[in-house]
PDB file of C-alpha atoms in Angstrom:
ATOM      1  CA  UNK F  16      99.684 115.175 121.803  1.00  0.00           C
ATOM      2  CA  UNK F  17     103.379 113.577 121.411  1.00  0.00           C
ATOM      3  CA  UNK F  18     105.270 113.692 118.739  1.00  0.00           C
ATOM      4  CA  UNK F  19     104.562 109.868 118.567  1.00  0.00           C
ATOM      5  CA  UNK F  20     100.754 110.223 118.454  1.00  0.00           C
ATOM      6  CA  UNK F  21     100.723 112.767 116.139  1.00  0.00           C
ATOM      7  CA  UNK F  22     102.787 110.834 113.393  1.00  0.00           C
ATOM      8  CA  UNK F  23     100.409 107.722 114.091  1.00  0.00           C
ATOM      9  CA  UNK F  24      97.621 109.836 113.437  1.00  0.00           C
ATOM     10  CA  UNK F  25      99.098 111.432 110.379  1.00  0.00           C
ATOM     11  CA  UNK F  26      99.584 108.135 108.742  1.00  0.00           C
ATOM     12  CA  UNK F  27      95.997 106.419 109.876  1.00  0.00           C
ATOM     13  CA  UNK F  28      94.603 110.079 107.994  1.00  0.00           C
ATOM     14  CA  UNK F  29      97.174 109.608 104.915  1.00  0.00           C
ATOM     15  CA  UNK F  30      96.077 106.513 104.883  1.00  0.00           C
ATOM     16  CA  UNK F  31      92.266 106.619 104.806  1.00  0.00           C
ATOM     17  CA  UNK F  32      92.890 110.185 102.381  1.00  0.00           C
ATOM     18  CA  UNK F  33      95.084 108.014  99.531  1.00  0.00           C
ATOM     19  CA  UNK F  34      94.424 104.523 100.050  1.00  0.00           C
ATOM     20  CA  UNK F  35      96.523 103.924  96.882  1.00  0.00           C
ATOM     21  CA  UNK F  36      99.176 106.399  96.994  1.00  0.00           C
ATOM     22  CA  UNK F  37     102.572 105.442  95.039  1.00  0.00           C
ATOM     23  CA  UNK F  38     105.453 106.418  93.304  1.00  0.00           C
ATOM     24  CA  UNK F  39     104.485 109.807  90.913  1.00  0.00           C
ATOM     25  CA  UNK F  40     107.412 108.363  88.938  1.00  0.00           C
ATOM     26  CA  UNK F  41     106.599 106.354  85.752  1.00  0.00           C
ATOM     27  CA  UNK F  42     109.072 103.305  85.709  1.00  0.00           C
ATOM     28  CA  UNK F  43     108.614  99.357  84.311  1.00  0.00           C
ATOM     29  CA  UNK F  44     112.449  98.283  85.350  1.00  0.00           C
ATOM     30  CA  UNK F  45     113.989  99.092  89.010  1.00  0.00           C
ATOM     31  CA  UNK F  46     117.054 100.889  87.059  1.00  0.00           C
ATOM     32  CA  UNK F  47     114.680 103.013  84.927  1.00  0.00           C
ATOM     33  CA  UNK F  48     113.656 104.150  88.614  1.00  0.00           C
ATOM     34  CA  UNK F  49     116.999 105.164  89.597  1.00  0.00           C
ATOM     35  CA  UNK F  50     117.380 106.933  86.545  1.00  0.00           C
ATOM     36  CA  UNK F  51     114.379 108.679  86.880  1.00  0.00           C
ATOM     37  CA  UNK F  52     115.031 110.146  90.101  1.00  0.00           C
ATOM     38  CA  UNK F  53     117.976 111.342  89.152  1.00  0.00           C
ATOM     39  CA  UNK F  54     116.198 113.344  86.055  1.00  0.00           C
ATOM     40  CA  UNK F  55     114.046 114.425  89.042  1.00  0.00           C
ATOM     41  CA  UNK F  56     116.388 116.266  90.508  1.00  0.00           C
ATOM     42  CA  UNK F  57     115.957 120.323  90.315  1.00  0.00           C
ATOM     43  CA  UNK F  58     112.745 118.718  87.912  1.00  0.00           C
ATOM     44  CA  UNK F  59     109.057 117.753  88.661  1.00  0.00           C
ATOM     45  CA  UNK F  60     108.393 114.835  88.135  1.00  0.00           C
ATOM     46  CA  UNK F  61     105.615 115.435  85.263  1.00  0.00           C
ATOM     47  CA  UNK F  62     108.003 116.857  82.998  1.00  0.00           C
ATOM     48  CA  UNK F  63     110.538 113.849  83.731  1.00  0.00           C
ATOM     49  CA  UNK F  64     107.487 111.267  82.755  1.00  0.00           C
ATOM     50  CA  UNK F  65     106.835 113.365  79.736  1.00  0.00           C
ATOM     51  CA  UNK F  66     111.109 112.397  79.194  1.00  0.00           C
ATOM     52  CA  UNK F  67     111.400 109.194  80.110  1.00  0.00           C
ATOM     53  CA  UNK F  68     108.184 107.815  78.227  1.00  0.00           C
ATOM     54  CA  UNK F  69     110.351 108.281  75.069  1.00  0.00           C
ATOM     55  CA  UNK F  70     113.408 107.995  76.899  1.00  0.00           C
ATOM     56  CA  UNK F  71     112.878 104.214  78.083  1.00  0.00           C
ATOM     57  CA  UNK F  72     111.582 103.106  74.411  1.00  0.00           C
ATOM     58  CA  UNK F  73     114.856 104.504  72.585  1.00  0.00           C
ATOM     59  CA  UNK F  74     116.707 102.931  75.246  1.00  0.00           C
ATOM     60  CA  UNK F  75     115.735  99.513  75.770  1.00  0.00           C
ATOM     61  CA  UNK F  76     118.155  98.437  78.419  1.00  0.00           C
ATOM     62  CA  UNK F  77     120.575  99.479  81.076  1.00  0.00           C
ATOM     63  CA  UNK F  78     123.687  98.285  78.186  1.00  0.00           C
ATOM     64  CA  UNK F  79     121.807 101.048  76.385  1.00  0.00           C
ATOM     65  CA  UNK F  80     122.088 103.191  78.545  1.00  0.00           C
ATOM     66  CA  UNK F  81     125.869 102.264  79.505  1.00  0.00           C
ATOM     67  CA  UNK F  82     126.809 102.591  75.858  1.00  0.00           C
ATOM     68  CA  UNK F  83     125.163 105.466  75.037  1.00  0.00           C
ATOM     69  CA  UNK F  84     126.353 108.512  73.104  1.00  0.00           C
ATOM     70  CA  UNK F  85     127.000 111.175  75.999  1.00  0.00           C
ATOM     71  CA  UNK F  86     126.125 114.307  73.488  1.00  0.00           C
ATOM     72  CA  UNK F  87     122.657 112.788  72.284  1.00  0.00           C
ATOM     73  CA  UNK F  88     121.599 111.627  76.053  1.00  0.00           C
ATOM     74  CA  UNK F  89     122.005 114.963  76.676  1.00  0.00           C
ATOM     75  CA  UNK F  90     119.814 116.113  73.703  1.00  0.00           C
ATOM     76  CA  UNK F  91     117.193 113.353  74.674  1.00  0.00           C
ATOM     77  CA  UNK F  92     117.360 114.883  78.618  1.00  0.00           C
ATOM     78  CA  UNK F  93     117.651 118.100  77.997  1.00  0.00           C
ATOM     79  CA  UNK F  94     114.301 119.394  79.224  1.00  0.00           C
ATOM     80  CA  UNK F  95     114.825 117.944  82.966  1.00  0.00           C
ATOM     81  CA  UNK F  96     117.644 120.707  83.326  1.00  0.00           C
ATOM     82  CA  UNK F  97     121.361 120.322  84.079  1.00  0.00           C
ATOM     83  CA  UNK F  98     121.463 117.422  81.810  1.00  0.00           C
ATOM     84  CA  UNK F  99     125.271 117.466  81.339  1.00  0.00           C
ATOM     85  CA  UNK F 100     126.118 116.319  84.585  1.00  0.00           C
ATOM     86  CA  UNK F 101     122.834 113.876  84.943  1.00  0.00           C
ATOM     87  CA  UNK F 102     123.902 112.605  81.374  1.00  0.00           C
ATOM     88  CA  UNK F 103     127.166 111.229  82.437  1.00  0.00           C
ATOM     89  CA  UNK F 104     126.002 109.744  85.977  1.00  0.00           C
ATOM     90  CA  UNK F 105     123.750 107.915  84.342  1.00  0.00           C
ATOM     91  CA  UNK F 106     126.012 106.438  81.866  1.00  0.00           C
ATOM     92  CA  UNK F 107     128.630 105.758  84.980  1.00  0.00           C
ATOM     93  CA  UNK F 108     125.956 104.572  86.672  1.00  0.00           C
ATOM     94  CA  UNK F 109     124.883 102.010  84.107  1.00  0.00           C
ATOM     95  CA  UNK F 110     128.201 101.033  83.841  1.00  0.00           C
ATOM     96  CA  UNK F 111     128.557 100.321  87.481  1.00  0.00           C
ATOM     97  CA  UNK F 112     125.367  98.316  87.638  1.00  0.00           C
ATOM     98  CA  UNK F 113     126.470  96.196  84.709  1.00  0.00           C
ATOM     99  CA  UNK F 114     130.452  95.528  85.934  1.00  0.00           C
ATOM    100  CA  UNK F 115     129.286  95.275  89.475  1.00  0.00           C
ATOM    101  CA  UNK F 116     125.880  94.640  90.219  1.00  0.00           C
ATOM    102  CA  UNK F 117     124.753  92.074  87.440  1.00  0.00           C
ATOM    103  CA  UNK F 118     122.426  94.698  86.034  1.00  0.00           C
ATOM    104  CA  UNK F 119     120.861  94.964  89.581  1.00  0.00           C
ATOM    105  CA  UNK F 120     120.705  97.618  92.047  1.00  0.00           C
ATOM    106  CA  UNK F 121     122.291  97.389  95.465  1.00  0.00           C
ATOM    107  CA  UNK F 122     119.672  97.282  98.705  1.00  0.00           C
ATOM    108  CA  UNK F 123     121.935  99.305 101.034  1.00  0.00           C
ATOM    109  CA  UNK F 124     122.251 102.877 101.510  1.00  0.00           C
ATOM    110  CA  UNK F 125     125.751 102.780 101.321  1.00  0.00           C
ATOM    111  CA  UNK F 126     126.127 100.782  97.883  1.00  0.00           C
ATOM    112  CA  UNK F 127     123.706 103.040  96.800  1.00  0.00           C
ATOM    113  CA  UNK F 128     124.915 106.047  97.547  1.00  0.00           C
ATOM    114  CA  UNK F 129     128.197 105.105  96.440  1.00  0.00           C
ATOM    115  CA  UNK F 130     126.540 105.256  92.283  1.00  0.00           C
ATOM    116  CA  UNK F 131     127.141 108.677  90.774  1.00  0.00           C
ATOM    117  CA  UNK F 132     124.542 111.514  91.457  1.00  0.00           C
ATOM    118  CA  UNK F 133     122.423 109.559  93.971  1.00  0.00           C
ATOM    119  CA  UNK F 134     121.858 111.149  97.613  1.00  0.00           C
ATOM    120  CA  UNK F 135     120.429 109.595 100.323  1.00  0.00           C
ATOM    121  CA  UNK F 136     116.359 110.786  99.272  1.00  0.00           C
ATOM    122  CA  UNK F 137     117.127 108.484  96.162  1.00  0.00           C
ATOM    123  CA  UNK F 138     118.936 105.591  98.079  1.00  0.00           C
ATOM    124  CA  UNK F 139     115.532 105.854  99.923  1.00  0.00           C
ATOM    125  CA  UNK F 140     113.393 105.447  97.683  1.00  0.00           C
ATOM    126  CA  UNK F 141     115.163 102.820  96.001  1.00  0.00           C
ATOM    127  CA  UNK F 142     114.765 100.778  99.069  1.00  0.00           C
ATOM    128  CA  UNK F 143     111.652 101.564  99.620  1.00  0.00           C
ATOM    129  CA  UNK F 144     109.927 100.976  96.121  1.00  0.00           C
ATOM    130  CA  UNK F 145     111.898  98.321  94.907  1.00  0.00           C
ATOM    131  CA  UNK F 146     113.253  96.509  98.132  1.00  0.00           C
ATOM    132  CA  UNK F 147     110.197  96.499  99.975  1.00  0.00           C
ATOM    133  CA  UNK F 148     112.670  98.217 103.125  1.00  0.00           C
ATOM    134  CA  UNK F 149     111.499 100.759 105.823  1.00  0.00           C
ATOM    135  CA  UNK F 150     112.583 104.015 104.071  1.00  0.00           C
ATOM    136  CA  UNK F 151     111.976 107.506 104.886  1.00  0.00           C
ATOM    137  CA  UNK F 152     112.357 109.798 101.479  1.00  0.00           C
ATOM    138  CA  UNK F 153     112.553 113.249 102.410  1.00  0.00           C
ATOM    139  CA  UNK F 154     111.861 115.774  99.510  1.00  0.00           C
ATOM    140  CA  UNK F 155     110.338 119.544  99.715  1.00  0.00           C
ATOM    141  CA  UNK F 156     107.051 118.335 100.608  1.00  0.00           C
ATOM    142  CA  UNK F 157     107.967 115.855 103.141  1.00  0.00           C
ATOM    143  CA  UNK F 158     110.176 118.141 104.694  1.00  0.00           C
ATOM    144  CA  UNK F 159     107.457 121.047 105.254  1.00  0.00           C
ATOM    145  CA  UNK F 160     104.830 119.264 106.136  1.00  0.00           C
ATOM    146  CA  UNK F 161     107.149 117.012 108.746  1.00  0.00           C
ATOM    147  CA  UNK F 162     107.864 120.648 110.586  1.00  0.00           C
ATOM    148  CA  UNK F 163     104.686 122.202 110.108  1.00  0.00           C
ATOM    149  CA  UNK F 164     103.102 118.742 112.270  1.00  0.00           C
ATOM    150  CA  UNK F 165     106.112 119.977 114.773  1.00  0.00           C
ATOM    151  CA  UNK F 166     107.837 116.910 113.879  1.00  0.00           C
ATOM    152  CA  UNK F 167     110.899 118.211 113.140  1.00  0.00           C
ATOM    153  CA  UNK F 168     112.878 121.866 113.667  1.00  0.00           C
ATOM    154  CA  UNK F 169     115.364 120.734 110.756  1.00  0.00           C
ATOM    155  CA  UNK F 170     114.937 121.610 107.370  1.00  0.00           C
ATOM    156  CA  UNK F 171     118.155 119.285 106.741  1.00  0.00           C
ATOM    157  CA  UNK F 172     117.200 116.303 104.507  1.00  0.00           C
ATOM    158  CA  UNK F 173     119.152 114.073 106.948  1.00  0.00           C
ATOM    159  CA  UNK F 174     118.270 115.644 109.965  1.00  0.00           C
ATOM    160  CA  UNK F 175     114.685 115.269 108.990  1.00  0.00           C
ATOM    161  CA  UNK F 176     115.056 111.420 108.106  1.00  0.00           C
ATOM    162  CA  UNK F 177     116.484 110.572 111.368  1.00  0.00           C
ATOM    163  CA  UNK F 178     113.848 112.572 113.503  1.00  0.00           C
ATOM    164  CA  UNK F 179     111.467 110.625 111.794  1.00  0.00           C
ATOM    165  CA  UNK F 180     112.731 107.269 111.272  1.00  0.00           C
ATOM    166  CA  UNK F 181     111.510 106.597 115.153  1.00  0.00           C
ATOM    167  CA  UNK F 182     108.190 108.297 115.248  1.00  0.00           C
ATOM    168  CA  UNK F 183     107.054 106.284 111.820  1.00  0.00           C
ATOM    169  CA  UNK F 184     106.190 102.157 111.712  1.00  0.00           C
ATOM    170  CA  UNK F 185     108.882 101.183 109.761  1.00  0.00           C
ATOM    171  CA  UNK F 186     106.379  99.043 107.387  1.00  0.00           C
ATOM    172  CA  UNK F 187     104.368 102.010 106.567  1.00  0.00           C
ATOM    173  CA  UNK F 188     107.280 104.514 106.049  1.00  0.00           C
ATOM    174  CA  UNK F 189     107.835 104.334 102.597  1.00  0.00           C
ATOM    175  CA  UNK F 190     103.912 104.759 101.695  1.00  0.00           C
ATOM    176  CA  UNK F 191     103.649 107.508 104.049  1.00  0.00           C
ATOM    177  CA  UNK F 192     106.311 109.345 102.109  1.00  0.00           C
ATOM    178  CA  UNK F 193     104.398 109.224  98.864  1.00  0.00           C
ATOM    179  CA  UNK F 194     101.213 110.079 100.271  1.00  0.00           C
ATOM    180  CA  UNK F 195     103.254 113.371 102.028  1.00  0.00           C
ATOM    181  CA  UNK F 196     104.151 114.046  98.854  1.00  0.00           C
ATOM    182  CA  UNK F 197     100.604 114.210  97.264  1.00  0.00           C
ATOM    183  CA  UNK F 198      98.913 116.062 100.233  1.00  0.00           C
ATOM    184  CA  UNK F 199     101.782 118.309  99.593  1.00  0.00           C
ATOM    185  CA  UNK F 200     100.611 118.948  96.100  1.00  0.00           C
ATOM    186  CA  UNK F 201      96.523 118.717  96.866  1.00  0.00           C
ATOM    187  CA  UNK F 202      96.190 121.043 100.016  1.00  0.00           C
ATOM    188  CA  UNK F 203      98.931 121.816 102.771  1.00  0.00           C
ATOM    189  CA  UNK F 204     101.146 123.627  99.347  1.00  0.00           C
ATOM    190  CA  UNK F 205     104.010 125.875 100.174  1.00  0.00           C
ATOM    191  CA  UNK F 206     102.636 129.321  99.435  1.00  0.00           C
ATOM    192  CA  UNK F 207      98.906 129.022 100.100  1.00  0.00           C
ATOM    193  CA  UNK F 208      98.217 126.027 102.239  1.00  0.00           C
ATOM    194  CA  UNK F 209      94.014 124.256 102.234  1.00  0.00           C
ATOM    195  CA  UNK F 210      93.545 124.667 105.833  1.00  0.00           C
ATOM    196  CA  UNK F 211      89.883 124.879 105.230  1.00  0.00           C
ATOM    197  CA  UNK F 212      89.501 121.446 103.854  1.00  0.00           C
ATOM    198  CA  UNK F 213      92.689 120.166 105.665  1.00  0.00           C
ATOM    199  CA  UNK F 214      91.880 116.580 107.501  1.00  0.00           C
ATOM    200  CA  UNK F 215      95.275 117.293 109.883  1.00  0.00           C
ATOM    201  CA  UNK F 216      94.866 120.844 111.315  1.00  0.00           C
ATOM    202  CA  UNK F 217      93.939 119.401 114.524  1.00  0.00           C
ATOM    203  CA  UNK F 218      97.720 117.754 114.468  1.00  0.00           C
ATOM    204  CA  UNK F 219      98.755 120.992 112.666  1.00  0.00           C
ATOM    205  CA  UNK F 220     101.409 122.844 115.151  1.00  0.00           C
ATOM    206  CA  UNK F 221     101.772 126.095 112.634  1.00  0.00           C
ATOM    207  CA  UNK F 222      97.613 126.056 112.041  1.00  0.00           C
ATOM    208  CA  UNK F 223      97.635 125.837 115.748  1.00  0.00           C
ATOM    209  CA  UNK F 224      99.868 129.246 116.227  1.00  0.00           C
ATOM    210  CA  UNK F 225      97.848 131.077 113.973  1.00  0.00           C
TER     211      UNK F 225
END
């Protein structure tokens, strides 16, 4: 099979397997997005729901966030790790929104990566979730699963993106990403991959060399 085929068949399968895949993310307001992927980072996202469901009722809006007290975000973000420096990009960040945005978010990779802290995974999912654009997000999961298919030799986050941005209908990208991420989690896992009750180890080039 060609690379081509073998993406269109892992999306019909994705598809079919999590009809309703989204976002693992818990989120009301675009910006409370962004700032949870950014708590995400070197985090799962469980723990950064468990965070942000208190998080986003003691701060109500992005001016809250903009004016808050940089010691006490850090208390209230401490358990997604490295919460100094995701403390203060999200109070730059909120600032930025607010003096340039109108309390929006940009739709362009390069506006968005421009905002402290966020990397071209988040800038994708941004567009993706919120914007409704073709987006490839390219986490751990995505980017295992992507080479164990034989769809890509990089382990790159960009390299990855830009092997598959052809191979992948552009209206189905973003969904496909999410659903990666939960097959990821279900049964093709790092360590100890379900190849038994795997629906893709006939697309599978590493079950294949086994």
């Amino acid at each position: 099979m060609t690379k081509e085929e073998i993406a269109e068949k892992a999306v019909e399968t994705l598809e079919n397997l999590y009809p309703d895949a989204r976002c693992s993310l818990v989120y009301r307001k675009p910006y409370e997005l962004l700032i949870a992927t950014r708590l995400a980072a070197q985090c799962t996202d469980a723990r950064v729901n468990l965070v942000t469901e208190k998080l986003f009722d003691k701060y109500k809006t992005l001016e809250d966030f903009a004016n808050a007290d940089y010691g006490e975000l850090c208390d209230d973000i401490r358990p997604c790790g490295f919460f100094r420096k995701k403390a203060n990009d999200i109070i730059e960040t909120s600032k930025i929104l607010l003096s340039e945005y109108g309390g929006g978010l940009p739709d362009t990779m390069e506006e968005l990566t421009k905002l402290p802290g966020v990397g071209r995974k988040t800038a994708n999912l941004i567009m993706g979730d919120v914007f409704g654009k073709p987006a490839v997000v390219t986490d751990t999961h995505f980017i295992r699963i992507m080479g164990r298919l034989g769809l890509t030799d990089s382990k790159s986050p960009e390299r990855v993106e830009r092997d598959l941005r052809p191979l992948l209908p552009p209206e189905k990208s973003s969904d496909f990403c999410h659903r990666v991420v939960i097959f990821g989690r279900d049964i093709c896992s790092a360590r100890k991959p379900l190849c038994s009750i795997c629906p893709m180890t006939e697309l599978c080039r590493e079950y294949s060399e086994k």
